[in-house]
PDB file of C-alpha atoms in Angstrom:
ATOM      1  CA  UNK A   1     -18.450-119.956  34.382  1.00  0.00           C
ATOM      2  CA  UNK A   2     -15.992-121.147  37.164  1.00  0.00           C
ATOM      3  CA  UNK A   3     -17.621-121.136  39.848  1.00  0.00           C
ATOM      4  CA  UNK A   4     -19.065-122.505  43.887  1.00  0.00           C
ATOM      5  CA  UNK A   5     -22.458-122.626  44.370  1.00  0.00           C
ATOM      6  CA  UNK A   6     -24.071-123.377  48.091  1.00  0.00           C
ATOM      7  CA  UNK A   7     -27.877-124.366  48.474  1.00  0.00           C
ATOM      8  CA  UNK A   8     -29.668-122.936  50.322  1.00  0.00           C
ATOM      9  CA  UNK A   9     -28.537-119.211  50.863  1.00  0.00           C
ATOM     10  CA  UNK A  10     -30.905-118.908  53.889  1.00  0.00           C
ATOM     11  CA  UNK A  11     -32.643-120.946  56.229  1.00  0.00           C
ATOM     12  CA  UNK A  12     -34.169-120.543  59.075  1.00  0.00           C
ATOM     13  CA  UNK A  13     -35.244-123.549  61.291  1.00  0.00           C
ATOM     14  CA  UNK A  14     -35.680-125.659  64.836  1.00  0.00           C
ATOM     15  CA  UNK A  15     -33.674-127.112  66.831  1.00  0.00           C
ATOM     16  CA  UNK A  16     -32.542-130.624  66.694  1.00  0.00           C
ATOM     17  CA  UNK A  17     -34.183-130.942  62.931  1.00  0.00           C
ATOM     18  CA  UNK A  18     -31.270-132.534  60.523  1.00  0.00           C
ATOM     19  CA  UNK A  19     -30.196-130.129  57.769  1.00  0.00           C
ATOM     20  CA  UNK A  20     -27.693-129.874  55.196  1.00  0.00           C
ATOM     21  CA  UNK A  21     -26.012-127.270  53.168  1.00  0.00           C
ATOM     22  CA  UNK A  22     -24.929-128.425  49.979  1.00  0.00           C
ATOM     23  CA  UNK A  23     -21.868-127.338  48.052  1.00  0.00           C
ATOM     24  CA  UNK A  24     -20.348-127.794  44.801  1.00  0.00           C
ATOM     25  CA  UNK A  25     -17.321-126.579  42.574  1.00  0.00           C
ATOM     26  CA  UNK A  26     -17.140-127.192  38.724  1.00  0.00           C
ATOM     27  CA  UNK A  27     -13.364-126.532  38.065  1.00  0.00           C
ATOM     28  CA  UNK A  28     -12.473-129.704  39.243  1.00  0.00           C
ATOM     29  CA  UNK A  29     -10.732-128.790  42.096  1.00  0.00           C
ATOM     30  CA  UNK A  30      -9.265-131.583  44.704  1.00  0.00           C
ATOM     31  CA  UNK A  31      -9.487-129.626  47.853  1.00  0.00           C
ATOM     32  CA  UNK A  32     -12.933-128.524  49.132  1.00  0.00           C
ATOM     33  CA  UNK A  33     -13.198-126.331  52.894  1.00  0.00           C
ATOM     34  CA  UNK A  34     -15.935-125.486  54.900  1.00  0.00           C
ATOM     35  CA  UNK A  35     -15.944-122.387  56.767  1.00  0.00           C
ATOM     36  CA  UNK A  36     -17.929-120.054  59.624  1.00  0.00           C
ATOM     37  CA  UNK A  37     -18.044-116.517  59.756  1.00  0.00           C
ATOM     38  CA  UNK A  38     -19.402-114.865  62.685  1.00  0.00           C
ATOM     39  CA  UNK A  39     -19.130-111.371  64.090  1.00  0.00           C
ATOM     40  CA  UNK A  40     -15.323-110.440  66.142  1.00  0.00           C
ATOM     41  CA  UNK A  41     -14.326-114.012  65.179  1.00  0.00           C
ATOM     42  CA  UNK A  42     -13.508-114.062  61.255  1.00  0.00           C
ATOM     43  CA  UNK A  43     -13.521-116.774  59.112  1.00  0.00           C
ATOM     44  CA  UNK A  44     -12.819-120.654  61.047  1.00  0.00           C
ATOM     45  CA  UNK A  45     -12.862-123.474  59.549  1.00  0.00           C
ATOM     46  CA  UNK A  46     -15.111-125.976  59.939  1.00  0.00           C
ATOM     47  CA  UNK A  47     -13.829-129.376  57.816  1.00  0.00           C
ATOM     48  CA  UNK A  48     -11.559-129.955  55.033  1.00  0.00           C
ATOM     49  CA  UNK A  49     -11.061-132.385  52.305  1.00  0.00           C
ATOM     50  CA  UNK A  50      -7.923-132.634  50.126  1.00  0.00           C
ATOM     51  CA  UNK A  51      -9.424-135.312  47.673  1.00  0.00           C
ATOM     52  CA  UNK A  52     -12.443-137.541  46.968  1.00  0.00           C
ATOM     53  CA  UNK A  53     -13.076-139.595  50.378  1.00  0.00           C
ATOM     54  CA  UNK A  54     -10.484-138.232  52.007  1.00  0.00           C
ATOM     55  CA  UNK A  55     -11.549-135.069  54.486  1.00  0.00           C
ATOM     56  CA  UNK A  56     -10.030-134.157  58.016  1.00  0.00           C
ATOM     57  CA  UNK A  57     -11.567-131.648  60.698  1.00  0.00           C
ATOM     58  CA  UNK A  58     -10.794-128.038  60.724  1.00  0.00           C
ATOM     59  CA  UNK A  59     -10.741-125.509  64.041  1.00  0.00           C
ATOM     60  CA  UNK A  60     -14.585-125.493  65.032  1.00  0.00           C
ATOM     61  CA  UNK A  61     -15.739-129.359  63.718  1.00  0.00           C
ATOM     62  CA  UNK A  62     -18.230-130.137  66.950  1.00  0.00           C
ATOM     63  CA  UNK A  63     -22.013-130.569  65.521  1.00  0.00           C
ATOM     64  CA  UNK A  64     -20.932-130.928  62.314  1.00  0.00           C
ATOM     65  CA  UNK A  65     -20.670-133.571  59.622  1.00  0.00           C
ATOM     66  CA  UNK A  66     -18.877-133.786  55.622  1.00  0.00           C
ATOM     67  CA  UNK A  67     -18.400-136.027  53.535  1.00  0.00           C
ATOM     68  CA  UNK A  68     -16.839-136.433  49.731  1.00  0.00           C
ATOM     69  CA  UNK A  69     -18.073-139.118  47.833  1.00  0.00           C
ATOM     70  CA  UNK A  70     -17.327-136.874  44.334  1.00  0.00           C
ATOM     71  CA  UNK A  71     -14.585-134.464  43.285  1.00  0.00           C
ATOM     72  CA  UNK A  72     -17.290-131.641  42.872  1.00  0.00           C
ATOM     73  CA  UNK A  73     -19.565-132.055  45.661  1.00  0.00           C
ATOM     74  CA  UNK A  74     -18.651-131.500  49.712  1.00  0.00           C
ATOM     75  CA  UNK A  75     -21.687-131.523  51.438  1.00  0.00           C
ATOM     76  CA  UNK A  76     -22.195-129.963  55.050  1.00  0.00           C
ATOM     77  CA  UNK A  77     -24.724-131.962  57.741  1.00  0.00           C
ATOM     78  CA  UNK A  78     -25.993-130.595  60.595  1.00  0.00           C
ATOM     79  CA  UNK A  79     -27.081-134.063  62.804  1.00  0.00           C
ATOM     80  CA  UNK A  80     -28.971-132.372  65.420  1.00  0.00           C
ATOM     81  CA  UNK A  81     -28.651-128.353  64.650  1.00  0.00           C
ATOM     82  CA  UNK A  82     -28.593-126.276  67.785  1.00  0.00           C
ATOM     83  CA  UNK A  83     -27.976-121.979  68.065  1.00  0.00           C
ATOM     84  CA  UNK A  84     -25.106-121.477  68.958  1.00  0.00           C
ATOM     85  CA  UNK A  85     -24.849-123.002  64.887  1.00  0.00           C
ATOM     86  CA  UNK A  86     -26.267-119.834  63.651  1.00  0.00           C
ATOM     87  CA  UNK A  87     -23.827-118.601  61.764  1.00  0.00           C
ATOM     88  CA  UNK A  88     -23.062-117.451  57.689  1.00  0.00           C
ATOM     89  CA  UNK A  89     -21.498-120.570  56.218  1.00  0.00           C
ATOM     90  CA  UNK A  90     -18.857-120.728  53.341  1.00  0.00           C
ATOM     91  CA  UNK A  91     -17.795-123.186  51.073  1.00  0.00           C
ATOM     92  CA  UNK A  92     -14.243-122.989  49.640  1.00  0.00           C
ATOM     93  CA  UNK A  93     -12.917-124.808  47.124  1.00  0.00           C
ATOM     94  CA  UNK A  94      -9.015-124.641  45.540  1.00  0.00           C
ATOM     95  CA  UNK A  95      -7.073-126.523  42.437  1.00  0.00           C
ATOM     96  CA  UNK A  96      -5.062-128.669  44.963  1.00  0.00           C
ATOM     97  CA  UNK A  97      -2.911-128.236  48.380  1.00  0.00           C
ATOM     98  CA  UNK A  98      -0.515-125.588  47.102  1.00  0.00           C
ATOM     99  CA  UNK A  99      -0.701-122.603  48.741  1.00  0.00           C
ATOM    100  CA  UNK A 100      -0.410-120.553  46.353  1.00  0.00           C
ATOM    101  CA  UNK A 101      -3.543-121.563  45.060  1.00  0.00           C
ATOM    102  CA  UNK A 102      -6.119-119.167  45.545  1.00  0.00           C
ATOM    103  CA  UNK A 103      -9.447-120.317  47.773  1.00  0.00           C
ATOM    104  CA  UNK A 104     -12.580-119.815  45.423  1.00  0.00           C
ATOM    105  CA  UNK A 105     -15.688-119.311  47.739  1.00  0.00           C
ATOM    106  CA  UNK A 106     -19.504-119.719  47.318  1.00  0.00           C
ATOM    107  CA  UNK A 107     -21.888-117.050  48.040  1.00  0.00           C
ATOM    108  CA  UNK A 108     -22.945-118.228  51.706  1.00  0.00           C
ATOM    109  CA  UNK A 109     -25.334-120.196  53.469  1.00  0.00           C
ATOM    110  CA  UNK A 110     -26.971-117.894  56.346  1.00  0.00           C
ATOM    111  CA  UNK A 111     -28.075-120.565  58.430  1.00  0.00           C
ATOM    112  CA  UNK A 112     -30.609-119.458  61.545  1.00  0.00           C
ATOM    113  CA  UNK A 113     -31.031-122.074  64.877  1.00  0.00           C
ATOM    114  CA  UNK A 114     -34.116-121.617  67.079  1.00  0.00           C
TER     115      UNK A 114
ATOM    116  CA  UNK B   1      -0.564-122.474  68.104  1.00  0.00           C
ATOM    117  CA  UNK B   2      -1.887-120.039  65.596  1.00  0.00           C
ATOM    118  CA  UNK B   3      -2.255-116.438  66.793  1.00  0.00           C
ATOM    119  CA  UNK B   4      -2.598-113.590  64.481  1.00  0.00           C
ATOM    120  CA  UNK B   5      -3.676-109.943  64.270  1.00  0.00           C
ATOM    121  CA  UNK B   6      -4.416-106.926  62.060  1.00  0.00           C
ATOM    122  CA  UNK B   7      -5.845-103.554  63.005  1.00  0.00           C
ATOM    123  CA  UNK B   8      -9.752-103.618  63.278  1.00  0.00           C
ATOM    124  CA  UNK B   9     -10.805-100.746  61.280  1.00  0.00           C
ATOM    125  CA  UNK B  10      -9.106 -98.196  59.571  1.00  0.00           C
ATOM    126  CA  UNK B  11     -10.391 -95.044  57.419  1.00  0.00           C
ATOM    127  CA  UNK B  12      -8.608 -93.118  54.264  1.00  0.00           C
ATOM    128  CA  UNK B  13     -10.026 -90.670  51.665  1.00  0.00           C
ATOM    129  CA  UNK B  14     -10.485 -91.554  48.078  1.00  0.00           C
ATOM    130  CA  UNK B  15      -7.145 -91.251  45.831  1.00  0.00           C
ATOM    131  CA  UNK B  16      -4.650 -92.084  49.117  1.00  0.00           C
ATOM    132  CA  UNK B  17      -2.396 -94.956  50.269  1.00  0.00           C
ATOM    133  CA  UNK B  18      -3.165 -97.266  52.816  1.00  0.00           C
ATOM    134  CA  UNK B  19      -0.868-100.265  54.678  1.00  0.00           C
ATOM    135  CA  UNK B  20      -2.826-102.659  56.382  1.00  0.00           C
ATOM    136  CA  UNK B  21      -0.582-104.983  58.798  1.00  0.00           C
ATOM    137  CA  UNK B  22      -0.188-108.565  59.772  1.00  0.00           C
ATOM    138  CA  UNK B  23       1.376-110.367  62.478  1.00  0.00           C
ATOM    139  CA  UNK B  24       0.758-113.858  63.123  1.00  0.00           C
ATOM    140  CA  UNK B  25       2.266-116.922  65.208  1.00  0.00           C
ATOM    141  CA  UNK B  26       1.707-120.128  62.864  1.00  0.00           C
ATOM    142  CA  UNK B  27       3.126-123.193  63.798  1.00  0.00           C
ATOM    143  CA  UNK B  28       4.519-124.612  59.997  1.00  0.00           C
ATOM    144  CA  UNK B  29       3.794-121.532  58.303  1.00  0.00           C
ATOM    145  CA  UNK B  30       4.186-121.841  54.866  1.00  0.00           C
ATOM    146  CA  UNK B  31       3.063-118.518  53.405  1.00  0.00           C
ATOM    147  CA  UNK B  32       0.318-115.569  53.730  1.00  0.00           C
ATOM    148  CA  UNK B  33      -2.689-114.831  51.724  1.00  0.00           C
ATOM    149  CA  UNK B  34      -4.713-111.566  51.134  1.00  0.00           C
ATOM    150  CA  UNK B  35      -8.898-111.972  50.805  1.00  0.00           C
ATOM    151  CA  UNK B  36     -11.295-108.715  50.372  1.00  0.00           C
ATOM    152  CA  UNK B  37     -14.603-109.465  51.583  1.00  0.00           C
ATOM    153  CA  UNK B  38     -17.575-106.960  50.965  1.00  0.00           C
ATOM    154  CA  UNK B  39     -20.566-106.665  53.214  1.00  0.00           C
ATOM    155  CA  UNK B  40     -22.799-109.689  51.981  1.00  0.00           C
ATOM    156  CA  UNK B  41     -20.115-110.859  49.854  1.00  0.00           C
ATOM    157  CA  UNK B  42     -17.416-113.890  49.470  1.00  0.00           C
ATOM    158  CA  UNK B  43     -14.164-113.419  50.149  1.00  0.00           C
ATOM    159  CA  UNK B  44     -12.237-113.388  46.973  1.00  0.00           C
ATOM    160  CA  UNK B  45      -8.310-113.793  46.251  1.00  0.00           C
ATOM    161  CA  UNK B  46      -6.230-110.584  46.462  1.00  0.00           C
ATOM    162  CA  UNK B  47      -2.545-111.990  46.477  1.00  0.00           C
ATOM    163  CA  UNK B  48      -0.022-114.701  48.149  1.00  0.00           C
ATOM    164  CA  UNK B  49       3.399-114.018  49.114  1.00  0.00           C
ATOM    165  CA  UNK B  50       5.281-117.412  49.721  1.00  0.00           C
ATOM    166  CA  UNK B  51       8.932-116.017  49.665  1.00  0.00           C
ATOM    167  CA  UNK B  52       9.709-112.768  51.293  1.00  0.00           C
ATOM    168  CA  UNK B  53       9.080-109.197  49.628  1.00  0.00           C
ATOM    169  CA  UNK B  54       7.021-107.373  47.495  1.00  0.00           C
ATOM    170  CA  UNK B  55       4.396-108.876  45.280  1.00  0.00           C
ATOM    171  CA  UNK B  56       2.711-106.387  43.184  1.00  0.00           C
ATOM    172  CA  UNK B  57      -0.622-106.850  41.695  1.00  0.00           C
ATOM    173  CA  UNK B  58      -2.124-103.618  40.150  1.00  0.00           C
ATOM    174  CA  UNK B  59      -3.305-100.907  42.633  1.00  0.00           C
ATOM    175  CA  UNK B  60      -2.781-103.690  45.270  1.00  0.00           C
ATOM    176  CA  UNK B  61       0.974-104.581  46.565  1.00  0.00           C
ATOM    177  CA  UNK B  62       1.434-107.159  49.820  1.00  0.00           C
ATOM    178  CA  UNK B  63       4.927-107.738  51.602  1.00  0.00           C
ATOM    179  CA  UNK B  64       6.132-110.404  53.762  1.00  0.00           C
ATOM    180  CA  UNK B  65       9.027-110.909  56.035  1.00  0.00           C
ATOM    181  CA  UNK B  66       9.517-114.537  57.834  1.00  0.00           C
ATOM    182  CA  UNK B  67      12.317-113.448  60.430  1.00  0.00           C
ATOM    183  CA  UNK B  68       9.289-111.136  61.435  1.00  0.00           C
ATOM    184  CA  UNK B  69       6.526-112.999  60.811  1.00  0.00           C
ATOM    185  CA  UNK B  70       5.086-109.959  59.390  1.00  0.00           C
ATOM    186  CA  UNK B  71       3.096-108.827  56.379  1.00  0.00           C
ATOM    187  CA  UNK B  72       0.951-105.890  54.952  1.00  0.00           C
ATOM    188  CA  UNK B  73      -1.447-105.556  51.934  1.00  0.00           C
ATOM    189  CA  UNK B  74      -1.028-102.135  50.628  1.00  0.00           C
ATOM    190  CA  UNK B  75      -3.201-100.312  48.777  1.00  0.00           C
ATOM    191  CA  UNK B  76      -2.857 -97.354  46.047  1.00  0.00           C
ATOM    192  CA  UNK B  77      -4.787 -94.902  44.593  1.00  0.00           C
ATOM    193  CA  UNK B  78      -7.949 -95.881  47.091  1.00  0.00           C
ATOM    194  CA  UNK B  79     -11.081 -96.012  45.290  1.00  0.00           C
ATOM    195  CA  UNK B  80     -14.865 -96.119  47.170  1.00  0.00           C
ATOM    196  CA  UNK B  81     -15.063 -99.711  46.194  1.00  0.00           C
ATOM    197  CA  UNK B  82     -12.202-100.787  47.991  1.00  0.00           C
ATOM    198  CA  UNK B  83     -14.679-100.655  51.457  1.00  0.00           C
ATOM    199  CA  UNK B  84     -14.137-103.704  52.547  1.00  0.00           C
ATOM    200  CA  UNK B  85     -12.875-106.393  54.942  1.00  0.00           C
ATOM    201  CA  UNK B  86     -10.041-107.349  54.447  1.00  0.00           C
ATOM    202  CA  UNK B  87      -8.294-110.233  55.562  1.00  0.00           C
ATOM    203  CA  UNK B  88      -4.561-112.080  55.695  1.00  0.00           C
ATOM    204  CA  UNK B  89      -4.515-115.687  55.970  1.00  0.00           C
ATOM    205  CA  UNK B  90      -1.075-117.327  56.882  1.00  0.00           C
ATOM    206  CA  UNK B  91      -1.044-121.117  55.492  1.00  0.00           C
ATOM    207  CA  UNK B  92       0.439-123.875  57.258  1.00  0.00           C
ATOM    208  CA  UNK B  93       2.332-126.635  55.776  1.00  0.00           C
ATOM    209  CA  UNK B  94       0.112-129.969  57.428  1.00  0.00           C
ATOM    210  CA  UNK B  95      -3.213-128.938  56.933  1.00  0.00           C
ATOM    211  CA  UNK B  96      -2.651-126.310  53.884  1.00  0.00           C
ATOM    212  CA  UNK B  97      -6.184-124.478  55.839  1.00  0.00           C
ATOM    213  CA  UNK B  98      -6.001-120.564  55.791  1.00  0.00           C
ATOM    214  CA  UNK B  99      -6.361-119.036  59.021  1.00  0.00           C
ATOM    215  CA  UNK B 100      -7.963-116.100  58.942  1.00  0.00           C
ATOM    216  CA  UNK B 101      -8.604-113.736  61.763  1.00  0.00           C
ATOM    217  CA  UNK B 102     -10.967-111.145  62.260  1.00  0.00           C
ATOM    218  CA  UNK B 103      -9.808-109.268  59.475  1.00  0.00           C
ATOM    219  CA  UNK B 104      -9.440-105.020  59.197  1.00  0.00           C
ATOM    220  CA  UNK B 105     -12.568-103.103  58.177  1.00  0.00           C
ATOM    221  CA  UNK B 106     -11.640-100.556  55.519  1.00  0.00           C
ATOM    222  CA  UNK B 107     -13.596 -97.541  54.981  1.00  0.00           C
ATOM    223  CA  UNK B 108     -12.710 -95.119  52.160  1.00  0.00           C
ATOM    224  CA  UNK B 109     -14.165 -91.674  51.931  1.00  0.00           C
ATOM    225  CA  UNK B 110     -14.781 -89.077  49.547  1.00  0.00           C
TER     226      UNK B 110
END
């Protein structure tokens, strides 16, 4: 089954304690996208990557690392997590830049800051 | 700079038609996207319109114009699973990243 899948779904933690949110696409799909969703403000991204080592920042990419060492995996760090990262987390994937390709997204991270 | 907007909320009865509208300011904008999102849920794909008019898709139809820089997602036949979010995206050319706004809540009622 096609599909993303994001570990963990929730998590709840401290301050300043490294974390990361994993994500990974099995339809071989070049361009990978993190997103934020939090209430009044929609959906903003985060990072981006359009290929295997090759990944850009989004609107919102302050306190946050990527990276994209394989096609199928695109990773989210948190360095030194702080609140105002609480937030429901999505990972996107798509087949490549065209935009007519339609975003395929996991089911959320729900990610709590103390 | 990227600016867009769509109503926050809107509310129709089971069985009836509903337009949901778009306007957005995208700097390279190289075509709109329409994502439902239920409570707890993903967004998922609902339709792309990269030229302008109507693309048709089932119950689900979704118009752009360019000189306007206007689209809607329209809905037929309204069923109680279509409460949802539901968002347009515009696309622009260097980054290829959806925008998405705040999106329009939906709620459909007997």
């Amino acid at each position: 089954e096609a599909q993303v899948t994001q570990n963990p779904r929730y998590l709840i933690t401290v301050t300043g304690k490294k974390l990361t949110v994993t994500c990974s696409q099995n339809m071989n799909h070049e361009y990978m996208s993190w997103y934020r969703q939090d209430p009044g403000l929609g959906l903003r991204q985060i990072y981006y990557s359009m290929n295997v080592e090759v990944t850009d920042k989004g609107d919102v990419p302050e306190g946050y690392k990527v990276s994209r060492k394989e096609k199928r995996n695109f990773p989210l760090i948190l360095e030194s997590p702080s609140p105002n990262q609480t937030s429901l987390y999505f990972c996107a994937s798509s087949r490549d830049r065209a935009s007519n390709q339609p975003q395929h997204f996991g089911d959320g991270t729900r990610l709590s800051i103390l | 700079g990227q600016s867009l907007e769509q109503p926050s909320e809107v509310t129709a009865v089971e069985g009836a038609i509903v337009q949901i509208n778009c306007t957005y300011q995208t700097s390279g904008f190289y075509g709109l996207s329409w994502y439902q999102q239920h409570d707890g849920g993903a967004p998922t794909f609902l339709s792309y319109n990269g030229l302008d008019g109507l693309e048709e898709t089932g119950r689900f139809s979704s118009f752009l114009s360019r000189s306007d820089s206007y689209g809607y997602l329209l809905l037929q036949e309204l069923q109680m699973k279509d409460s949802a979010s539901y968002f347009c995206a515009p696309m622009d050319t260097g980054r290829r990243a959806l925008t998405f706004g705040s999106g329009t809540r939906l709620q459909v009622q007997p």
